[in-house]
C-alpha cells in the first residue's frame, strides 16, 4: 500500500488528512506532529482567553484519527529526511518510510535579534502552550508590551488588554497594519485603538531589553531613538517565518527569504515531496492565512486521485475585528496598478475610513480599505472576486446610505461562481446545488457544504443566500423562535390579539408544542402584558417571567437584586434623595448614579425586597421597570426654566412622556430623552425616541441606540406641537410593539423595516395603513390601566410569599457575602467568599 | 460551600405545604446548610422535582428562580444568571457535560412536600 507521511499536524496538515480520507485513496497515512496535541483551531486561538478550552479548539482527536485508520504520533518532531532512502527520522529516534511525503510544518513567530530577547518574560503568540505561558506571566504583571503592530500583533494586544494589563504596541514601521492598510486607514485605526487605552508607539526600533533588577517593572526596553519603556512582559508578534529547516537540510529548493518552493501541484523540487500551508512558497509568496493553506491541502491530496487540481494563488482579502475595531482589506489596498483611481470617504466624527481603488476605466474594483465600519465588505469583496461591473459612480458604494450610497449587493444579484465562504471555498453555486439536493435549512447547508464553519466571516452572507433561495423556491424561511413555537414574535402577537388569548397555557395548547422554555415564555408574557396589561405576578403569568420580572428587580451576579426606583426625567426632590440614602443605609445597599439619570441600589436580598419597597412607596416612589423589557428612562436637560439657551420646558415634557409610557411592555427596552435646545445635552438622538425643542415646538427623532451598536436617530418630524408630538409617539411605539421581533431594539427594527424611515412616516404621519386611531386607542388603554407593580405586590400577602429566601426557614443565604470597598459593600469575589466561609466554619 | 447531608439511615423530612409551591415555577427550602430548589409542575407526573439551588456555573444560589420548560422533551430549568439548562430529573447541565447538580427525591403527599434521604 502507498505510504504517506505527513509532517506537522497544524490546521493545514489536518485538512490534508481529512481530504485524503474522504477521497478514498488506498494508502497508509502516518501523521507526525511536533506539538503535544492533535490539530486545533489556531485562527480562534485568542478565544482561549475568553474561556474556550483546548478541547473546544480541537479540530480532531487521536481517537478520530484511529477511526480513519491514520497512525498519529504527537509530541515528537521530524529531525531529518533521507530522500534517497525515502525515510524520515524523529527527534526521539523513530523512523518512518514514505512513498509520498507531505510537509505541513507551518511557521514560527519571528523574534527580532535584540539583546535580552531570551528573558523569561519575553514570549510569543502562536500555540496553546504559548498562551498558557502568557497567562502565567500576566499574573504578576501590570504592564505588557506587544512588539509588532500587524494583524497578529493587534490581536495579541487585545488579549493582553483583556488580561487586565496596561497595554502598549511597539511597531518598527511608521504605521499600524502596513501590509493591509494605506496611510489614511492606518492613521484612523491608530486613533481608534488609542481611544481604547492601548498605547501605540510607531517608528520604534528596539535595541536592547534589560532586566530591571530593583525597579517597579521587570523589564526595560531601550529604543534606537534614545527613548525607553518599562514593562513586565513582552510578547513578540513581529511576523512569521516558515519552518523550512528540514527542507534546507535535505537540499530541497527554498526561497531566498525562506519557504519551501512549490509548483501548481504543491510539489517541491523532489517529485515525491509536497509542501502545503504556511511553510510553502508559491510564486514567490507565502500565504499566511488558513484558506489558501486549505486550498493547497486539497490540491496536494488531489494529486493522488483521479482528477487532480492545481493551485493558482489565493485571495488575501481579510475582514476582522481588532480590539473591537472593524477592519477590512480587499485586494490591492495600496493602489499600485497604473492609472488606478482612488475614492476616499472619511468621517472623523464617528471614526470611519473607507477607500476604494478602481481600475483606470472605472469598471473594476482593484482593492478596498475599510476601518471602523465593515458593513460594505461583503458587497465589495463580491465585486472584487467576481469582476462584477461597478456602478457608474463607484463612490456610492462607500457613501453612507442616506447620502445616496448604493444598497448592498443582494444575494440574488450574485453570480453562481461567487465565492461565499473563502475558508472552505464554497461558491453560491455549491450552496444552490446543496439546496437542490434537499438540504434546505441553514444548519443543513452548513453541514453539507462546510460553508461558514471556518472563521465565520461569511455567516451573514450565507444566511441571506439561503433565505433568498428559500423564498425564490416558494418555501418558508424558518423564523421559529424556539422548539415550542413555529412562529415569529410578530405572528405570536397577531394570534394572541386576534384570538384574544389570555394565558400561556391556552397559547401553547392551541399553537405550540411541549411545555415552553425561557425564550417563548417571556416573549408570550410580554405580549400578554402589551395587549391586556394584566398584573405580571398573576399566578398564571408568574412562571413565564424572567427572574427580574418575577421579583421586580434585577438579579446581580451573587443572586441579590438591584432596585431602581423611577426618577422621571432625572428630577428628584431633596426629601426623596434623603429617603434613598436612609433606605440604602438601613439595608446596607451599594448606591450608584446610573447612566440613565437615576439611582440604583444594589445588593438587596430577595427577602428584603418587599420591605425596601414598602419604605420607598411610602416616600412616593414608584417602580422604575429597570427589570422589564419596558420603558426605562426619559432623560432630560434643565431646559428653558434654568438654562439661558433653552427654548422649551424640556423637564416638563420629559416628565409627561415618562409618566405616560411607564409600564409599557415592549419587544425590548425603550429609552427616550428630551433636550431643551439644539445643544442636545440630554442626548436625545441616541434614544429609541428623542425629542429636541425648537423655537416653534418639538423635533421628533426615532430609532437611535447607544449600547453595543450605536445608531444616531433619524429625524422623523419637525416643529410639532405638544399634542401632535404625543400622537406620533403613541403610534410609533404601538406600531413597534406590534411588529418588532423579540429583543429587537427600535434601531434594528427600523433598519429591517422594508421602506425604512419613509414607510414609517407614511404609516404614522399620513396613516397610510389606516391603523392610526387603533394604535392610539391601544396606547390609551395601557396608559389608563397602569399600575405600579410594586405597590400591587406589597398589598397582597399571597404574592409576598414568593419573596422568601426559604419556604421553611427564616435563615439568610450564607453564600451571599459582601466586603467593603470605598466605603460601600460589594459582592465578595469567589476566592474571598470561600476564604470567609472557611473562617466562619 | 455545600456540606453533604450527613445521614446514616433513610429518613423523611417535611419541607413545606402545597400552598407554598408556585405552579410551573420554583421555590427554595433549606435543609441544614443545604439549599434545595423545588419545582411544582401540576401537569406532569410526578408533580414535584428537586435539585440543588446552587448554580455551579453562575456560582450563586439561584436555580429555584429560573424558568422551567423542556428541551427536546427533557424537563429543565434555565439558570436565571447565564441561562444554562439543568435537567430536573438527572441534574445534568445540557450545555456542559462536565457540570451537573445534585437531585433529591421529593414527593407531594397529602398537601405536604416531603424529602426522603
Ligand atoms: C445600571 C446601569 C449602569 C450604570 O451603573 O449606570 C445599567 C445596567 C445594566 N444594563 Fe445598561 N445600564 C444602564 C444604562 C445603560 C445605557 C445608558 C442610558 O440608558 O443612557 C445604555 C446605552 C443606551 C441604550 O440602551 O441605547 C445601556 C445599554 C445596555 C445594553 C445594550 C443595549 C443595546 O441595544 O445594545 C444592555 C444589554 C441588553 O439590554 O440586552 C444593557 C443591560 C444592562 C443590564 C440589565 C445587564 C444585566 O443583565 O445585568 C444591567 C442591569 C443592572 C441592574 O441590575 O440594575 N445595558 N445601559 C444603567 C441603568 C440606567 C437606568 O437608570 O435604568
Ligand atoms: C493568533 C492567530 C490568529 C490567526 N488568525 C487568522 C485568521 O483570522 N484568519 C486566517 O486565515 N488565518 C489566521 N491565522 C493564521 C493561521 O492560523 C495559519 O495560516 C494556519 O494555522 C497555517 O496552518 P499550517 O498547518 O500551515 O501551520 P500551523 O498551524 O502552524 O501548523 C504547523 C504544525 O507543524 C508542526 N511542526 C513544525 N515542524 C515540525 C516538525 N519538524 N515535525 C513535526 N511537526 C512539526 C508545528 O508544531 C505545528 O503544530 C492566525 C494565526 C494566529 C497565530
Ligand atoms: S456596561 Fe452595563 S451591562 Fe456592562 S457591566 Fe456595565 S452595567 Fe453591566
Ligand atoms: S469565510 Fe471563513 S467560514 Fe466562511
PDB file of C-alpha atoms in Angstrom, chain A residues 671-838:
ATOM      1  CA  UNK A 671     -35.351  54.781  26.181  1.00  0.00           C
ATOM      2  CA  UNK A 672     -36.080  58.395  25.496  1.00  0.00           C
ATOM      3  CA  UNK A 673     -34.780  61.884  26.178  1.00  0.00           C
ATOM      4  CA  UNK A 674     -35.876  65.469  25.793  1.00  0.00           C
ATOM      5  CA  UNK A 675     -33.432  68.312  25.159  1.00  0.00           C
ATOM      6  CA  UNK A 676     -34.341  71.968  25.597  1.00  0.00           C
ATOM      7  CA  UNK A 677     -32.471  73.215  22.560  1.00  0.00           C
ATOM      8  CA  UNK A 678     -30.235  72.030  19.730  1.00  0.00           C
ATOM      9  CA  UNK A 679     -27.210  71.782  22.033  1.00  0.00           C
ATOM     10  CA  UNK A 680     -28.776  68.448  22.903  1.00  0.00           C
ATOM     11  CA  UNK A 681     -27.495  67.957  26.445  1.00  0.00           C
ATOM     12  CA  UNK A 682     -29.956  65.105  27.034  1.00  0.00           C
ATOM     13  CA  UNK A 683     -28.535  63.103  24.100  1.00  0.00           C
ATOM     14  CA  UNK A 684     -31.970  62.557  22.596  1.00  0.00           C
ATOM     15  CA  UNK A 685     -30.517  61.440  19.277  1.00  0.00           C
ATOM     16  CA  UNK A 686     -29.135  58.284  20.882  1.00  0.00           C
ATOM     17  CA  UNK A 687     -32.554  57.158  22.090  1.00  0.00           C
ATOM     18  CA  UNK A 688     -35.335  54.966  20.754  1.00  0.00           C
ATOM     19  CA  UNK A 689     -37.343  58.138  20.518  1.00  0.00           C
ATOM     20  CA  UNK A 690     -35.883  61.533  21.257  1.00  0.00           C
ATOM     21  CA  UNK A 691     -37.353  64.987  21.400  1.00  0.00           C
ATOM     22  CA  UNK A 692     -35.477  68.237  20.819  1.00  0.00           C
ATOM     23  CA  UNK A 693     -37.039  71.627  21.417  1.00  0.00           C
ATOM     24  CA  UNK A 694     -37.204  74.211  18.625  1.00  0.00           C
ATOM     25  CA  UNK A 695     -38.431  77.817  18.642  1.00  0.00           C
ATOM     26  CA  UNK A 696     -41.737  76.531  17.283  1.00  0.00           C
ATOM     27  CA  UNK A 697     -42.249  73.290  19.156  1.00  0.00           C
ATOM     28  CA  UNK A 698     -40.532  69.938  19.079  1.00  0.00           C
ATOM     29  CA  UNK A 699     -38.476  67.858  16.648  1.00  0.00           C
ATOM     30  CA  UNK A 700     -39.047  64.134  16.985  1.00  0.00           C
ATOM     31  CA  UNK A 701     -36.219  61.641  16.333  1.00  0.00           C
ATOM     32  CA  UNK A 702     -36.671  57.862  16.210  1.00  0.00           C
ATOM     33  CA  UNK A 703     -34.560  54.734  16.045  1.00  0.00           C
ATOM     34  CA  UNK A 704     -31.495  55.878  17.992  1.00  0.00           C
ATOM     35  CA  UNK A 705     -29.437  53.489  20.097  1.00  0.00           C
ATOM     36  CA  UNK A 706     -26.419  53.527  22.397  1.00  0.00           C
ATOM     37  CA  UNK A 707     -25.126  50.216  23.620  1.00  0.00           C
ATOM     38  CA  UNK A 708     -23.433  47.600  21.509  1.00  0.00           C
ATOM     39  CA  UNK A 709     -24.128  49.106  18.135  1.00  0.00           C
ATOM     40  CA  UNK A 710     -24.765  52.796  18.475  1.00  0.00           C
ATOM     41  CA  UNK A 711     -27.011  54.441  15.920  1.00  0.00           C
ATOM     42  CA  UNK A 712     -27.971  58.049  15.511  1.00  0.00           C
ATOM     43  CA  UNK A 713     -31.710  58.539  15.498  1.00  0.00           C
ATOM     44  CA  UNK A 714     -33.418  59.691  12.312  1.00  0.00           C
ATOM     45  CA  UNK A 715     -35.244  63.000  12.218  1.00  0.00           C
ATOM     46  CA  UNK A 716     -38.862  61.944  11.941  1.00  0.00           C
ATOM     47  CA  UNK A 717     -40.932  65.133  12.083  1.00  0.00           C
ATOM     48  CA  UNK A 718     -40.246  68.796  12.865  1.00  0.00           C
ATOM     49  CA  UNK A 719     -41.806  71.679  14.796  1.00  0.00           C
ATOM     50  CA  UNK A 720     -44.614  69.604  16.329  1.00  0.00           C
ATOM     51  CA  UNK A 721     -46.991  70.980  18.926  1.00  0.00           C
ATOM     52  CA  UNK A 722     -47.361  69.015  22.185  1.00  0.00           C
ATOM     53  CA  UNK A 723     -50.449  67.154  21.099  1.00  0.00           C
ATOM     54  CA  UNK A 724     -49.123  66.015  17.719  1.00  0.00           C
ATOM     55  CA  UNK A 725     -45.830  65.022  19.295  1.00  0.00           C
ATOM     56  CA  UNK A 726     -47.577  62.659  21.703  1.00  0.00           C
ATOM     57  CA  UNK A 727     -49.873  61.340  18.991  1.00  0.00           C
ATOM     58  CA  UNK A 728     -46.883  60.395  16.829  1.00  0.00           C
ATOM     59  CA  UNK A 729     -45.045  58.801  19.724  1.00  0.00           C
ATOM     60  CA  UNK A 730     -48.152  56.795  20.677  1.00  0.00           C
ATOM     61  CA  UNK A 731     -48.429  55.462  17.146  1.00  0.00           C
ATOM     62  CA  UNK A 732     -44.718  54.875  16.754  1.00  0.00           C
ATOM     63  CA  UNK A 733     -44.414  52.884  19.965  1.00  0.00           C
ATOM     64  CA  UNK A 734     -47.512  50.802  19.421  1.00  0.00           C
ATOM     65  CA  UNK A 735     -46.517  50.012  15.841  1.00  0.00           C
ATOM     66  CA  UNK A 736     -43.117  48.889  17.134  1.00  0.00           C
ATOM     67  CA  UNK A 737     -44.690  46.767  19.863  1.00  0.00           C
ATOM     68  CA  UNK A 738     -46.879  45.102  17.259  1.00  0.00           C
ATOM     69  CA  UNK A 739     -44.369  44.383  14.569  1.00  0.00           C
ATOM     70  CA  UNK A 740     -40.871  44.054  16.036  1.00  0.00           C
ATOM     71  CA  UNK A 741     -39.126  40.794  16.711  1.00  0.00           C
ATOM     72  CA  UNK A 742     -38.242  39.587  20.167  1.00  0.00           C
ATOM     73  CA  UNK A 743     -35.309  41.520  21.675  1.00  0.00           C
ATOM     74  CA  UNK A 744     -35.145  43.875  18.720  1.00  0.00           C
ATOM     75  CA  UNK A 745     -34.436  47.480  19.672  1.00  0.00           C
ATOM     76  CA  UNK A 746     -36.158  50.151  17.594  1.00  0.00           C
ATOM     77  CA  UNK A 747     -32.907  50.853  15.739  1.00  0.00           C
ATOM     78  CA  UNK A 748     -32.614  47.307  14.395  1.00  0.00           C
ATOM     79  CA  UNK A 749     -36.335  47.094  13.779  1.00  0.00           C
ATOM     80  CA  UNK A 750     -36.198  50.256  11.674  1.00  0.00           C
ATOM     81  CA  UNK A 751     -33.187  49.098   9.679  1.00  0.00           C
ATOM     82  CA  UNK A 752     -35.067  45.906   8.835  1.00  0.00           C
ATOM     83  CA  UNK A 753     -38.325  47.624   8.058  1.00  0.00           C
ATOM     84  CA  UNK A 754     -38.938  47.459   4.354  1.00  0.00           C
ATOM     85  CA  UNK A 755     -39.203  51.011   3.087  1.00  0.00           C
ATOM     86  CA  UNK A 756     -37.363  52.304   6.151  1.00  0.00           C
ATOM     87  CA  UNK A 757     -37.954  55.757   7.560  1.00  0.00           C
ATOM     88  CA  UNK A 758     -40.143  56.890   4.692  1.00  0.00           C
ATOM     89  CA  UNK A 759     -42.511  53.985   5.121  1.00  0.00           C
ATOM     90  CA  UNK A 760     -42.689  54.629   8.839  1.00  0.00           C
ATOM     91  CA  UNK A 761     -43.518  58.271   8.195  1.00  0.00           C
ATOM     92  CA  UNK A 762     -46.325  57.224   5.853  1.00  0.00           C
ATOM     93  CA  UNK A 763     -47.782  54.824   8.407  1.00  0.00           C
ATOM     94  CA  UNK A 764     -47.571  57.246  11.296  1.00  0.00           C
ATOM     95  CA  UNK A 765     -47.924  60.717   9.852  1.00  0.00           C
ATOM     96  CA  UNK A 766     -50.098  60.005   6.825  1.00  0.00           C
ATOM     97  CA  UNK A 767     -51.815  56.981   8.386  1.00  0.00           C
ATOM     98  CA  UNK A 768     -51.331  55.026   5.156  1.00  0.00           C
ATOM     99  CA  UNK A 769     -52.487  51.763   6.740  1.00  0.00           C
ATOM    100  CA  UNK A 770     -55.486  53.359   8.385  1.00  0.00           C
ATOM    101  CA  UNK A 771     -54.489  51.993  11.790  1.00  0.00           C
ATOM    102  CA  UNK A 772     -53.583  55.303  13.452  1.00  0.00           C
ATOM    103  CA  UNK A 773     -56.659  55.548  15.605  1.00  0.00           C
ATOM    104  CA  UNK A 774     -56.435  51.918  16.640  1.00  0.00           C
ATOM    105  CA  UNK A 775     -52.805  52.320  17.718  1.00  0.00           C
ATOM    106  CA  UNK A 776     -53.689  55.385  19.767  1.00  0.00           C
ATOM    107  CA  UNK A 777     -56.612  53.648  21.401  1.00  0.00           C
ATOM    108  CA  UNK A 778     -54.468  50.687  22.335  1.00  0.00           C
ATOM    109  CA  UNK A 779     -51.931  53.029  23.891  1.00  0.00           C
ATOM    110  CA  UNK A 780     -54.594  54.939  25.802  1.00  0.00           C
ATOM    111  CA  UNK A 781     -55.831  51.675  27.149  1.00  0.00           C
ATOM    112  CA  UNK A 782     -52.386  50.839  28.508  1.00  0.00           C
ATOM    113  CA  UNK A 783     -51.908  54.305  29.962  1.00  0.00           C
ATOM    114  CA  UNK A 784     -55.282  54.061  31.715  1.00  0.00           C
ATOM    115  CA  UNK A 785     -54.616  50.659  33.238  1.00  0.00           C
ATOM    116  CA  UNK A 786     -51.145  51.500  34.557  1.00  0.00           C
ATOM    117  CA  UNK A 787     -50.329  50.232  37.996  1.00  0.00           C
ATOM    118  CA  UNK A 788     -47.102  50.331  39.966  1.00  0.00           C
ATOM    119  CA  UNK A 789     -46.350  46.634  40.154  1.00  0.00           C
ATOM    120  CA  UNK A 790     -44.520  47.037  43.427  1.00  0.00           C
ATOM    121  CA  UNK A 791     -47.472  48.772  45.023  1.00  0.00           C
ATOM    122  CA  UNK A 792     -49.790  45.972  43.879  1.00  0.00           C
ATOM    123  CA  UNK A 793     -47.328  43.399  45.141  1.00  0.00           C
ATOM    124  CA  UNK A 794     -46.784  44.672  48.662  1.00  0.00           C
ATOM    125  CA  UNK A 795     -50.524  44.985  49.152  1.00  0.00           C
ATOM    126  CA  UNK A 796     -51.028  41.263  48.530  1.00  0.00           C
ATOM    127  CA  UNK A 797     -49.784  38.853  51.211  1.00  0.00           C
ATOM    128  CA  UNK A 798     -50.199  35.892  48.829  1.00  0.00           C
ATOM    129  CA  UNK A 799     -47.751  37.484  46.401  1.00  0.00           C
ATOM    130  CA  UNK A 800     -45.298  38.312  49.150  1.00  0.00           C
ATOM    131  CA  UNK A 801     -44.859  34.610  49.874  1.00  0.00           C
ATOM    132  CA  UNK A 802     -42.749  34.486  46.761  1.00  0.00           C
ATOM    133  CA  UNK A 803     -40.165  36.778  48.331  1.00  0.00           C
ATOM    134  CA  UNK A 804     -38.894  34.283  50.862  1.00  0.00           C
ATOM    135  CA  UNK A 805     -35.341  33.011  50.656  1.00  0.00           C
ATOM    136  CA  UNK A 806     -36.534  29.694  52.103  1.00  0.00           C
ATOM    137  CA  UNK A 807     -40.099  28.429  52.397  1.00  0.00           C
ATOM    138  CA  UNK A 808     -39.247  26.615  55.606  1.00  0.00           C
ATOM    139  CA  UNK A 809     -36.784  28.853  57.412  1.00  0.00           C
ATOM    140  CA  UNK A 810     -36.008  32.472  58.232  1.00  0.00           C
ATOM    141  CA  UNK A 811     -32.277  31.897  57.733  1.00  0.00           C
ATOM    142  CA  UNK A 812     -30.323  34.000  55.271  1.00  0.00           C
ATOM    143  CA  UNK A 813     -28.450  32.689  52.262  1.00  0.00           C
ATOM    144  CA  UNK A 814     -24.994  32.252  53.819  1.00  0.00           C
ATOM    145  CA  UNK A 815     -23.304  32.192  50.417  1.00  0.00           C
ATOM    146  CA  UNK A 816     -24.152  35.857  49.882  1.00  0.00           C
ATOM    147  CA  UNK A 817     -21.185  37.683  51.313  1.00  0.00           C
ATOM    148  CA  UNK A 818     -20.169  41.288  50.966  1.00  0.00           C
ATOM    149  CA  UNK A 819     -16.854  43.012  51.582  1.00  0.00           C
ATOM    150  CA  UNK A 820     -16.355  46.740  51.879  1.00  0.00           C
ATOM    151  CA  UNK A 821     -14.746  48.819  49.174  1.00  0.00           C
ATOM    152  CA  UNK A 822     -14.586  52.621  49.008  1.00  0.00           C
ATOM    153  CA  UNK A 823     -16.936  52.828  51.963  1.00  0.00           C
ATOM    154  CA  UNK A 824     -19.668  50.669  50.426  1.00  0.00           C
ATOM    155  CA  UNK A 825     -20.487  46.955  50.223  1.00  0.00           C
ATOM    156  CA  UNK A 826     -19.674  44.913  47.138  1.00  0.00           C
ATOM    157  CA  UNK A 827     -20.085  41.170  46.445  1.00  0.00           C
ATOM    158  CA  UNK A 828     -17.112  39.121  47.626  1.00  0.00           C
ATOM    159  CA  UNK A 829     -15.121  37.534  44.830  1.00  0.00           C
ATOM    160  CA  UNK A 830     -15.214  33.745  44.613  1.00  0.00           C
ATOM    161  CA  UNK A 831     -11.848  33.476  46.422  1.00  0.00           C
ATOM    162  CA  UNK A 832     -12.873  35.934  49.124  1.00  0.00           C
ATOM    163  CA  UNK A 833     -16.164  34.106  49.596  1.00  0.00           C
ATOM    164  CA  UNK A 834     -14.513  30.722  50.037  1.00  0.00           C
ATOM    165  CA  UNK A 835     -11.972  32.181  52.462  1.00  0.00           C
ATOM    166  CA  UNK A 836     -14.593  33.961  54.562  1.00  0.00           C
ATOM    167  CA  UNK A 837     -16.832  30.879  54.682  1.00  0.00           C
ATOM    168  CA  UNK A 838     -13.899  28.727  55.745  1.00  0.00           C
TER     169      UNK A 838
END
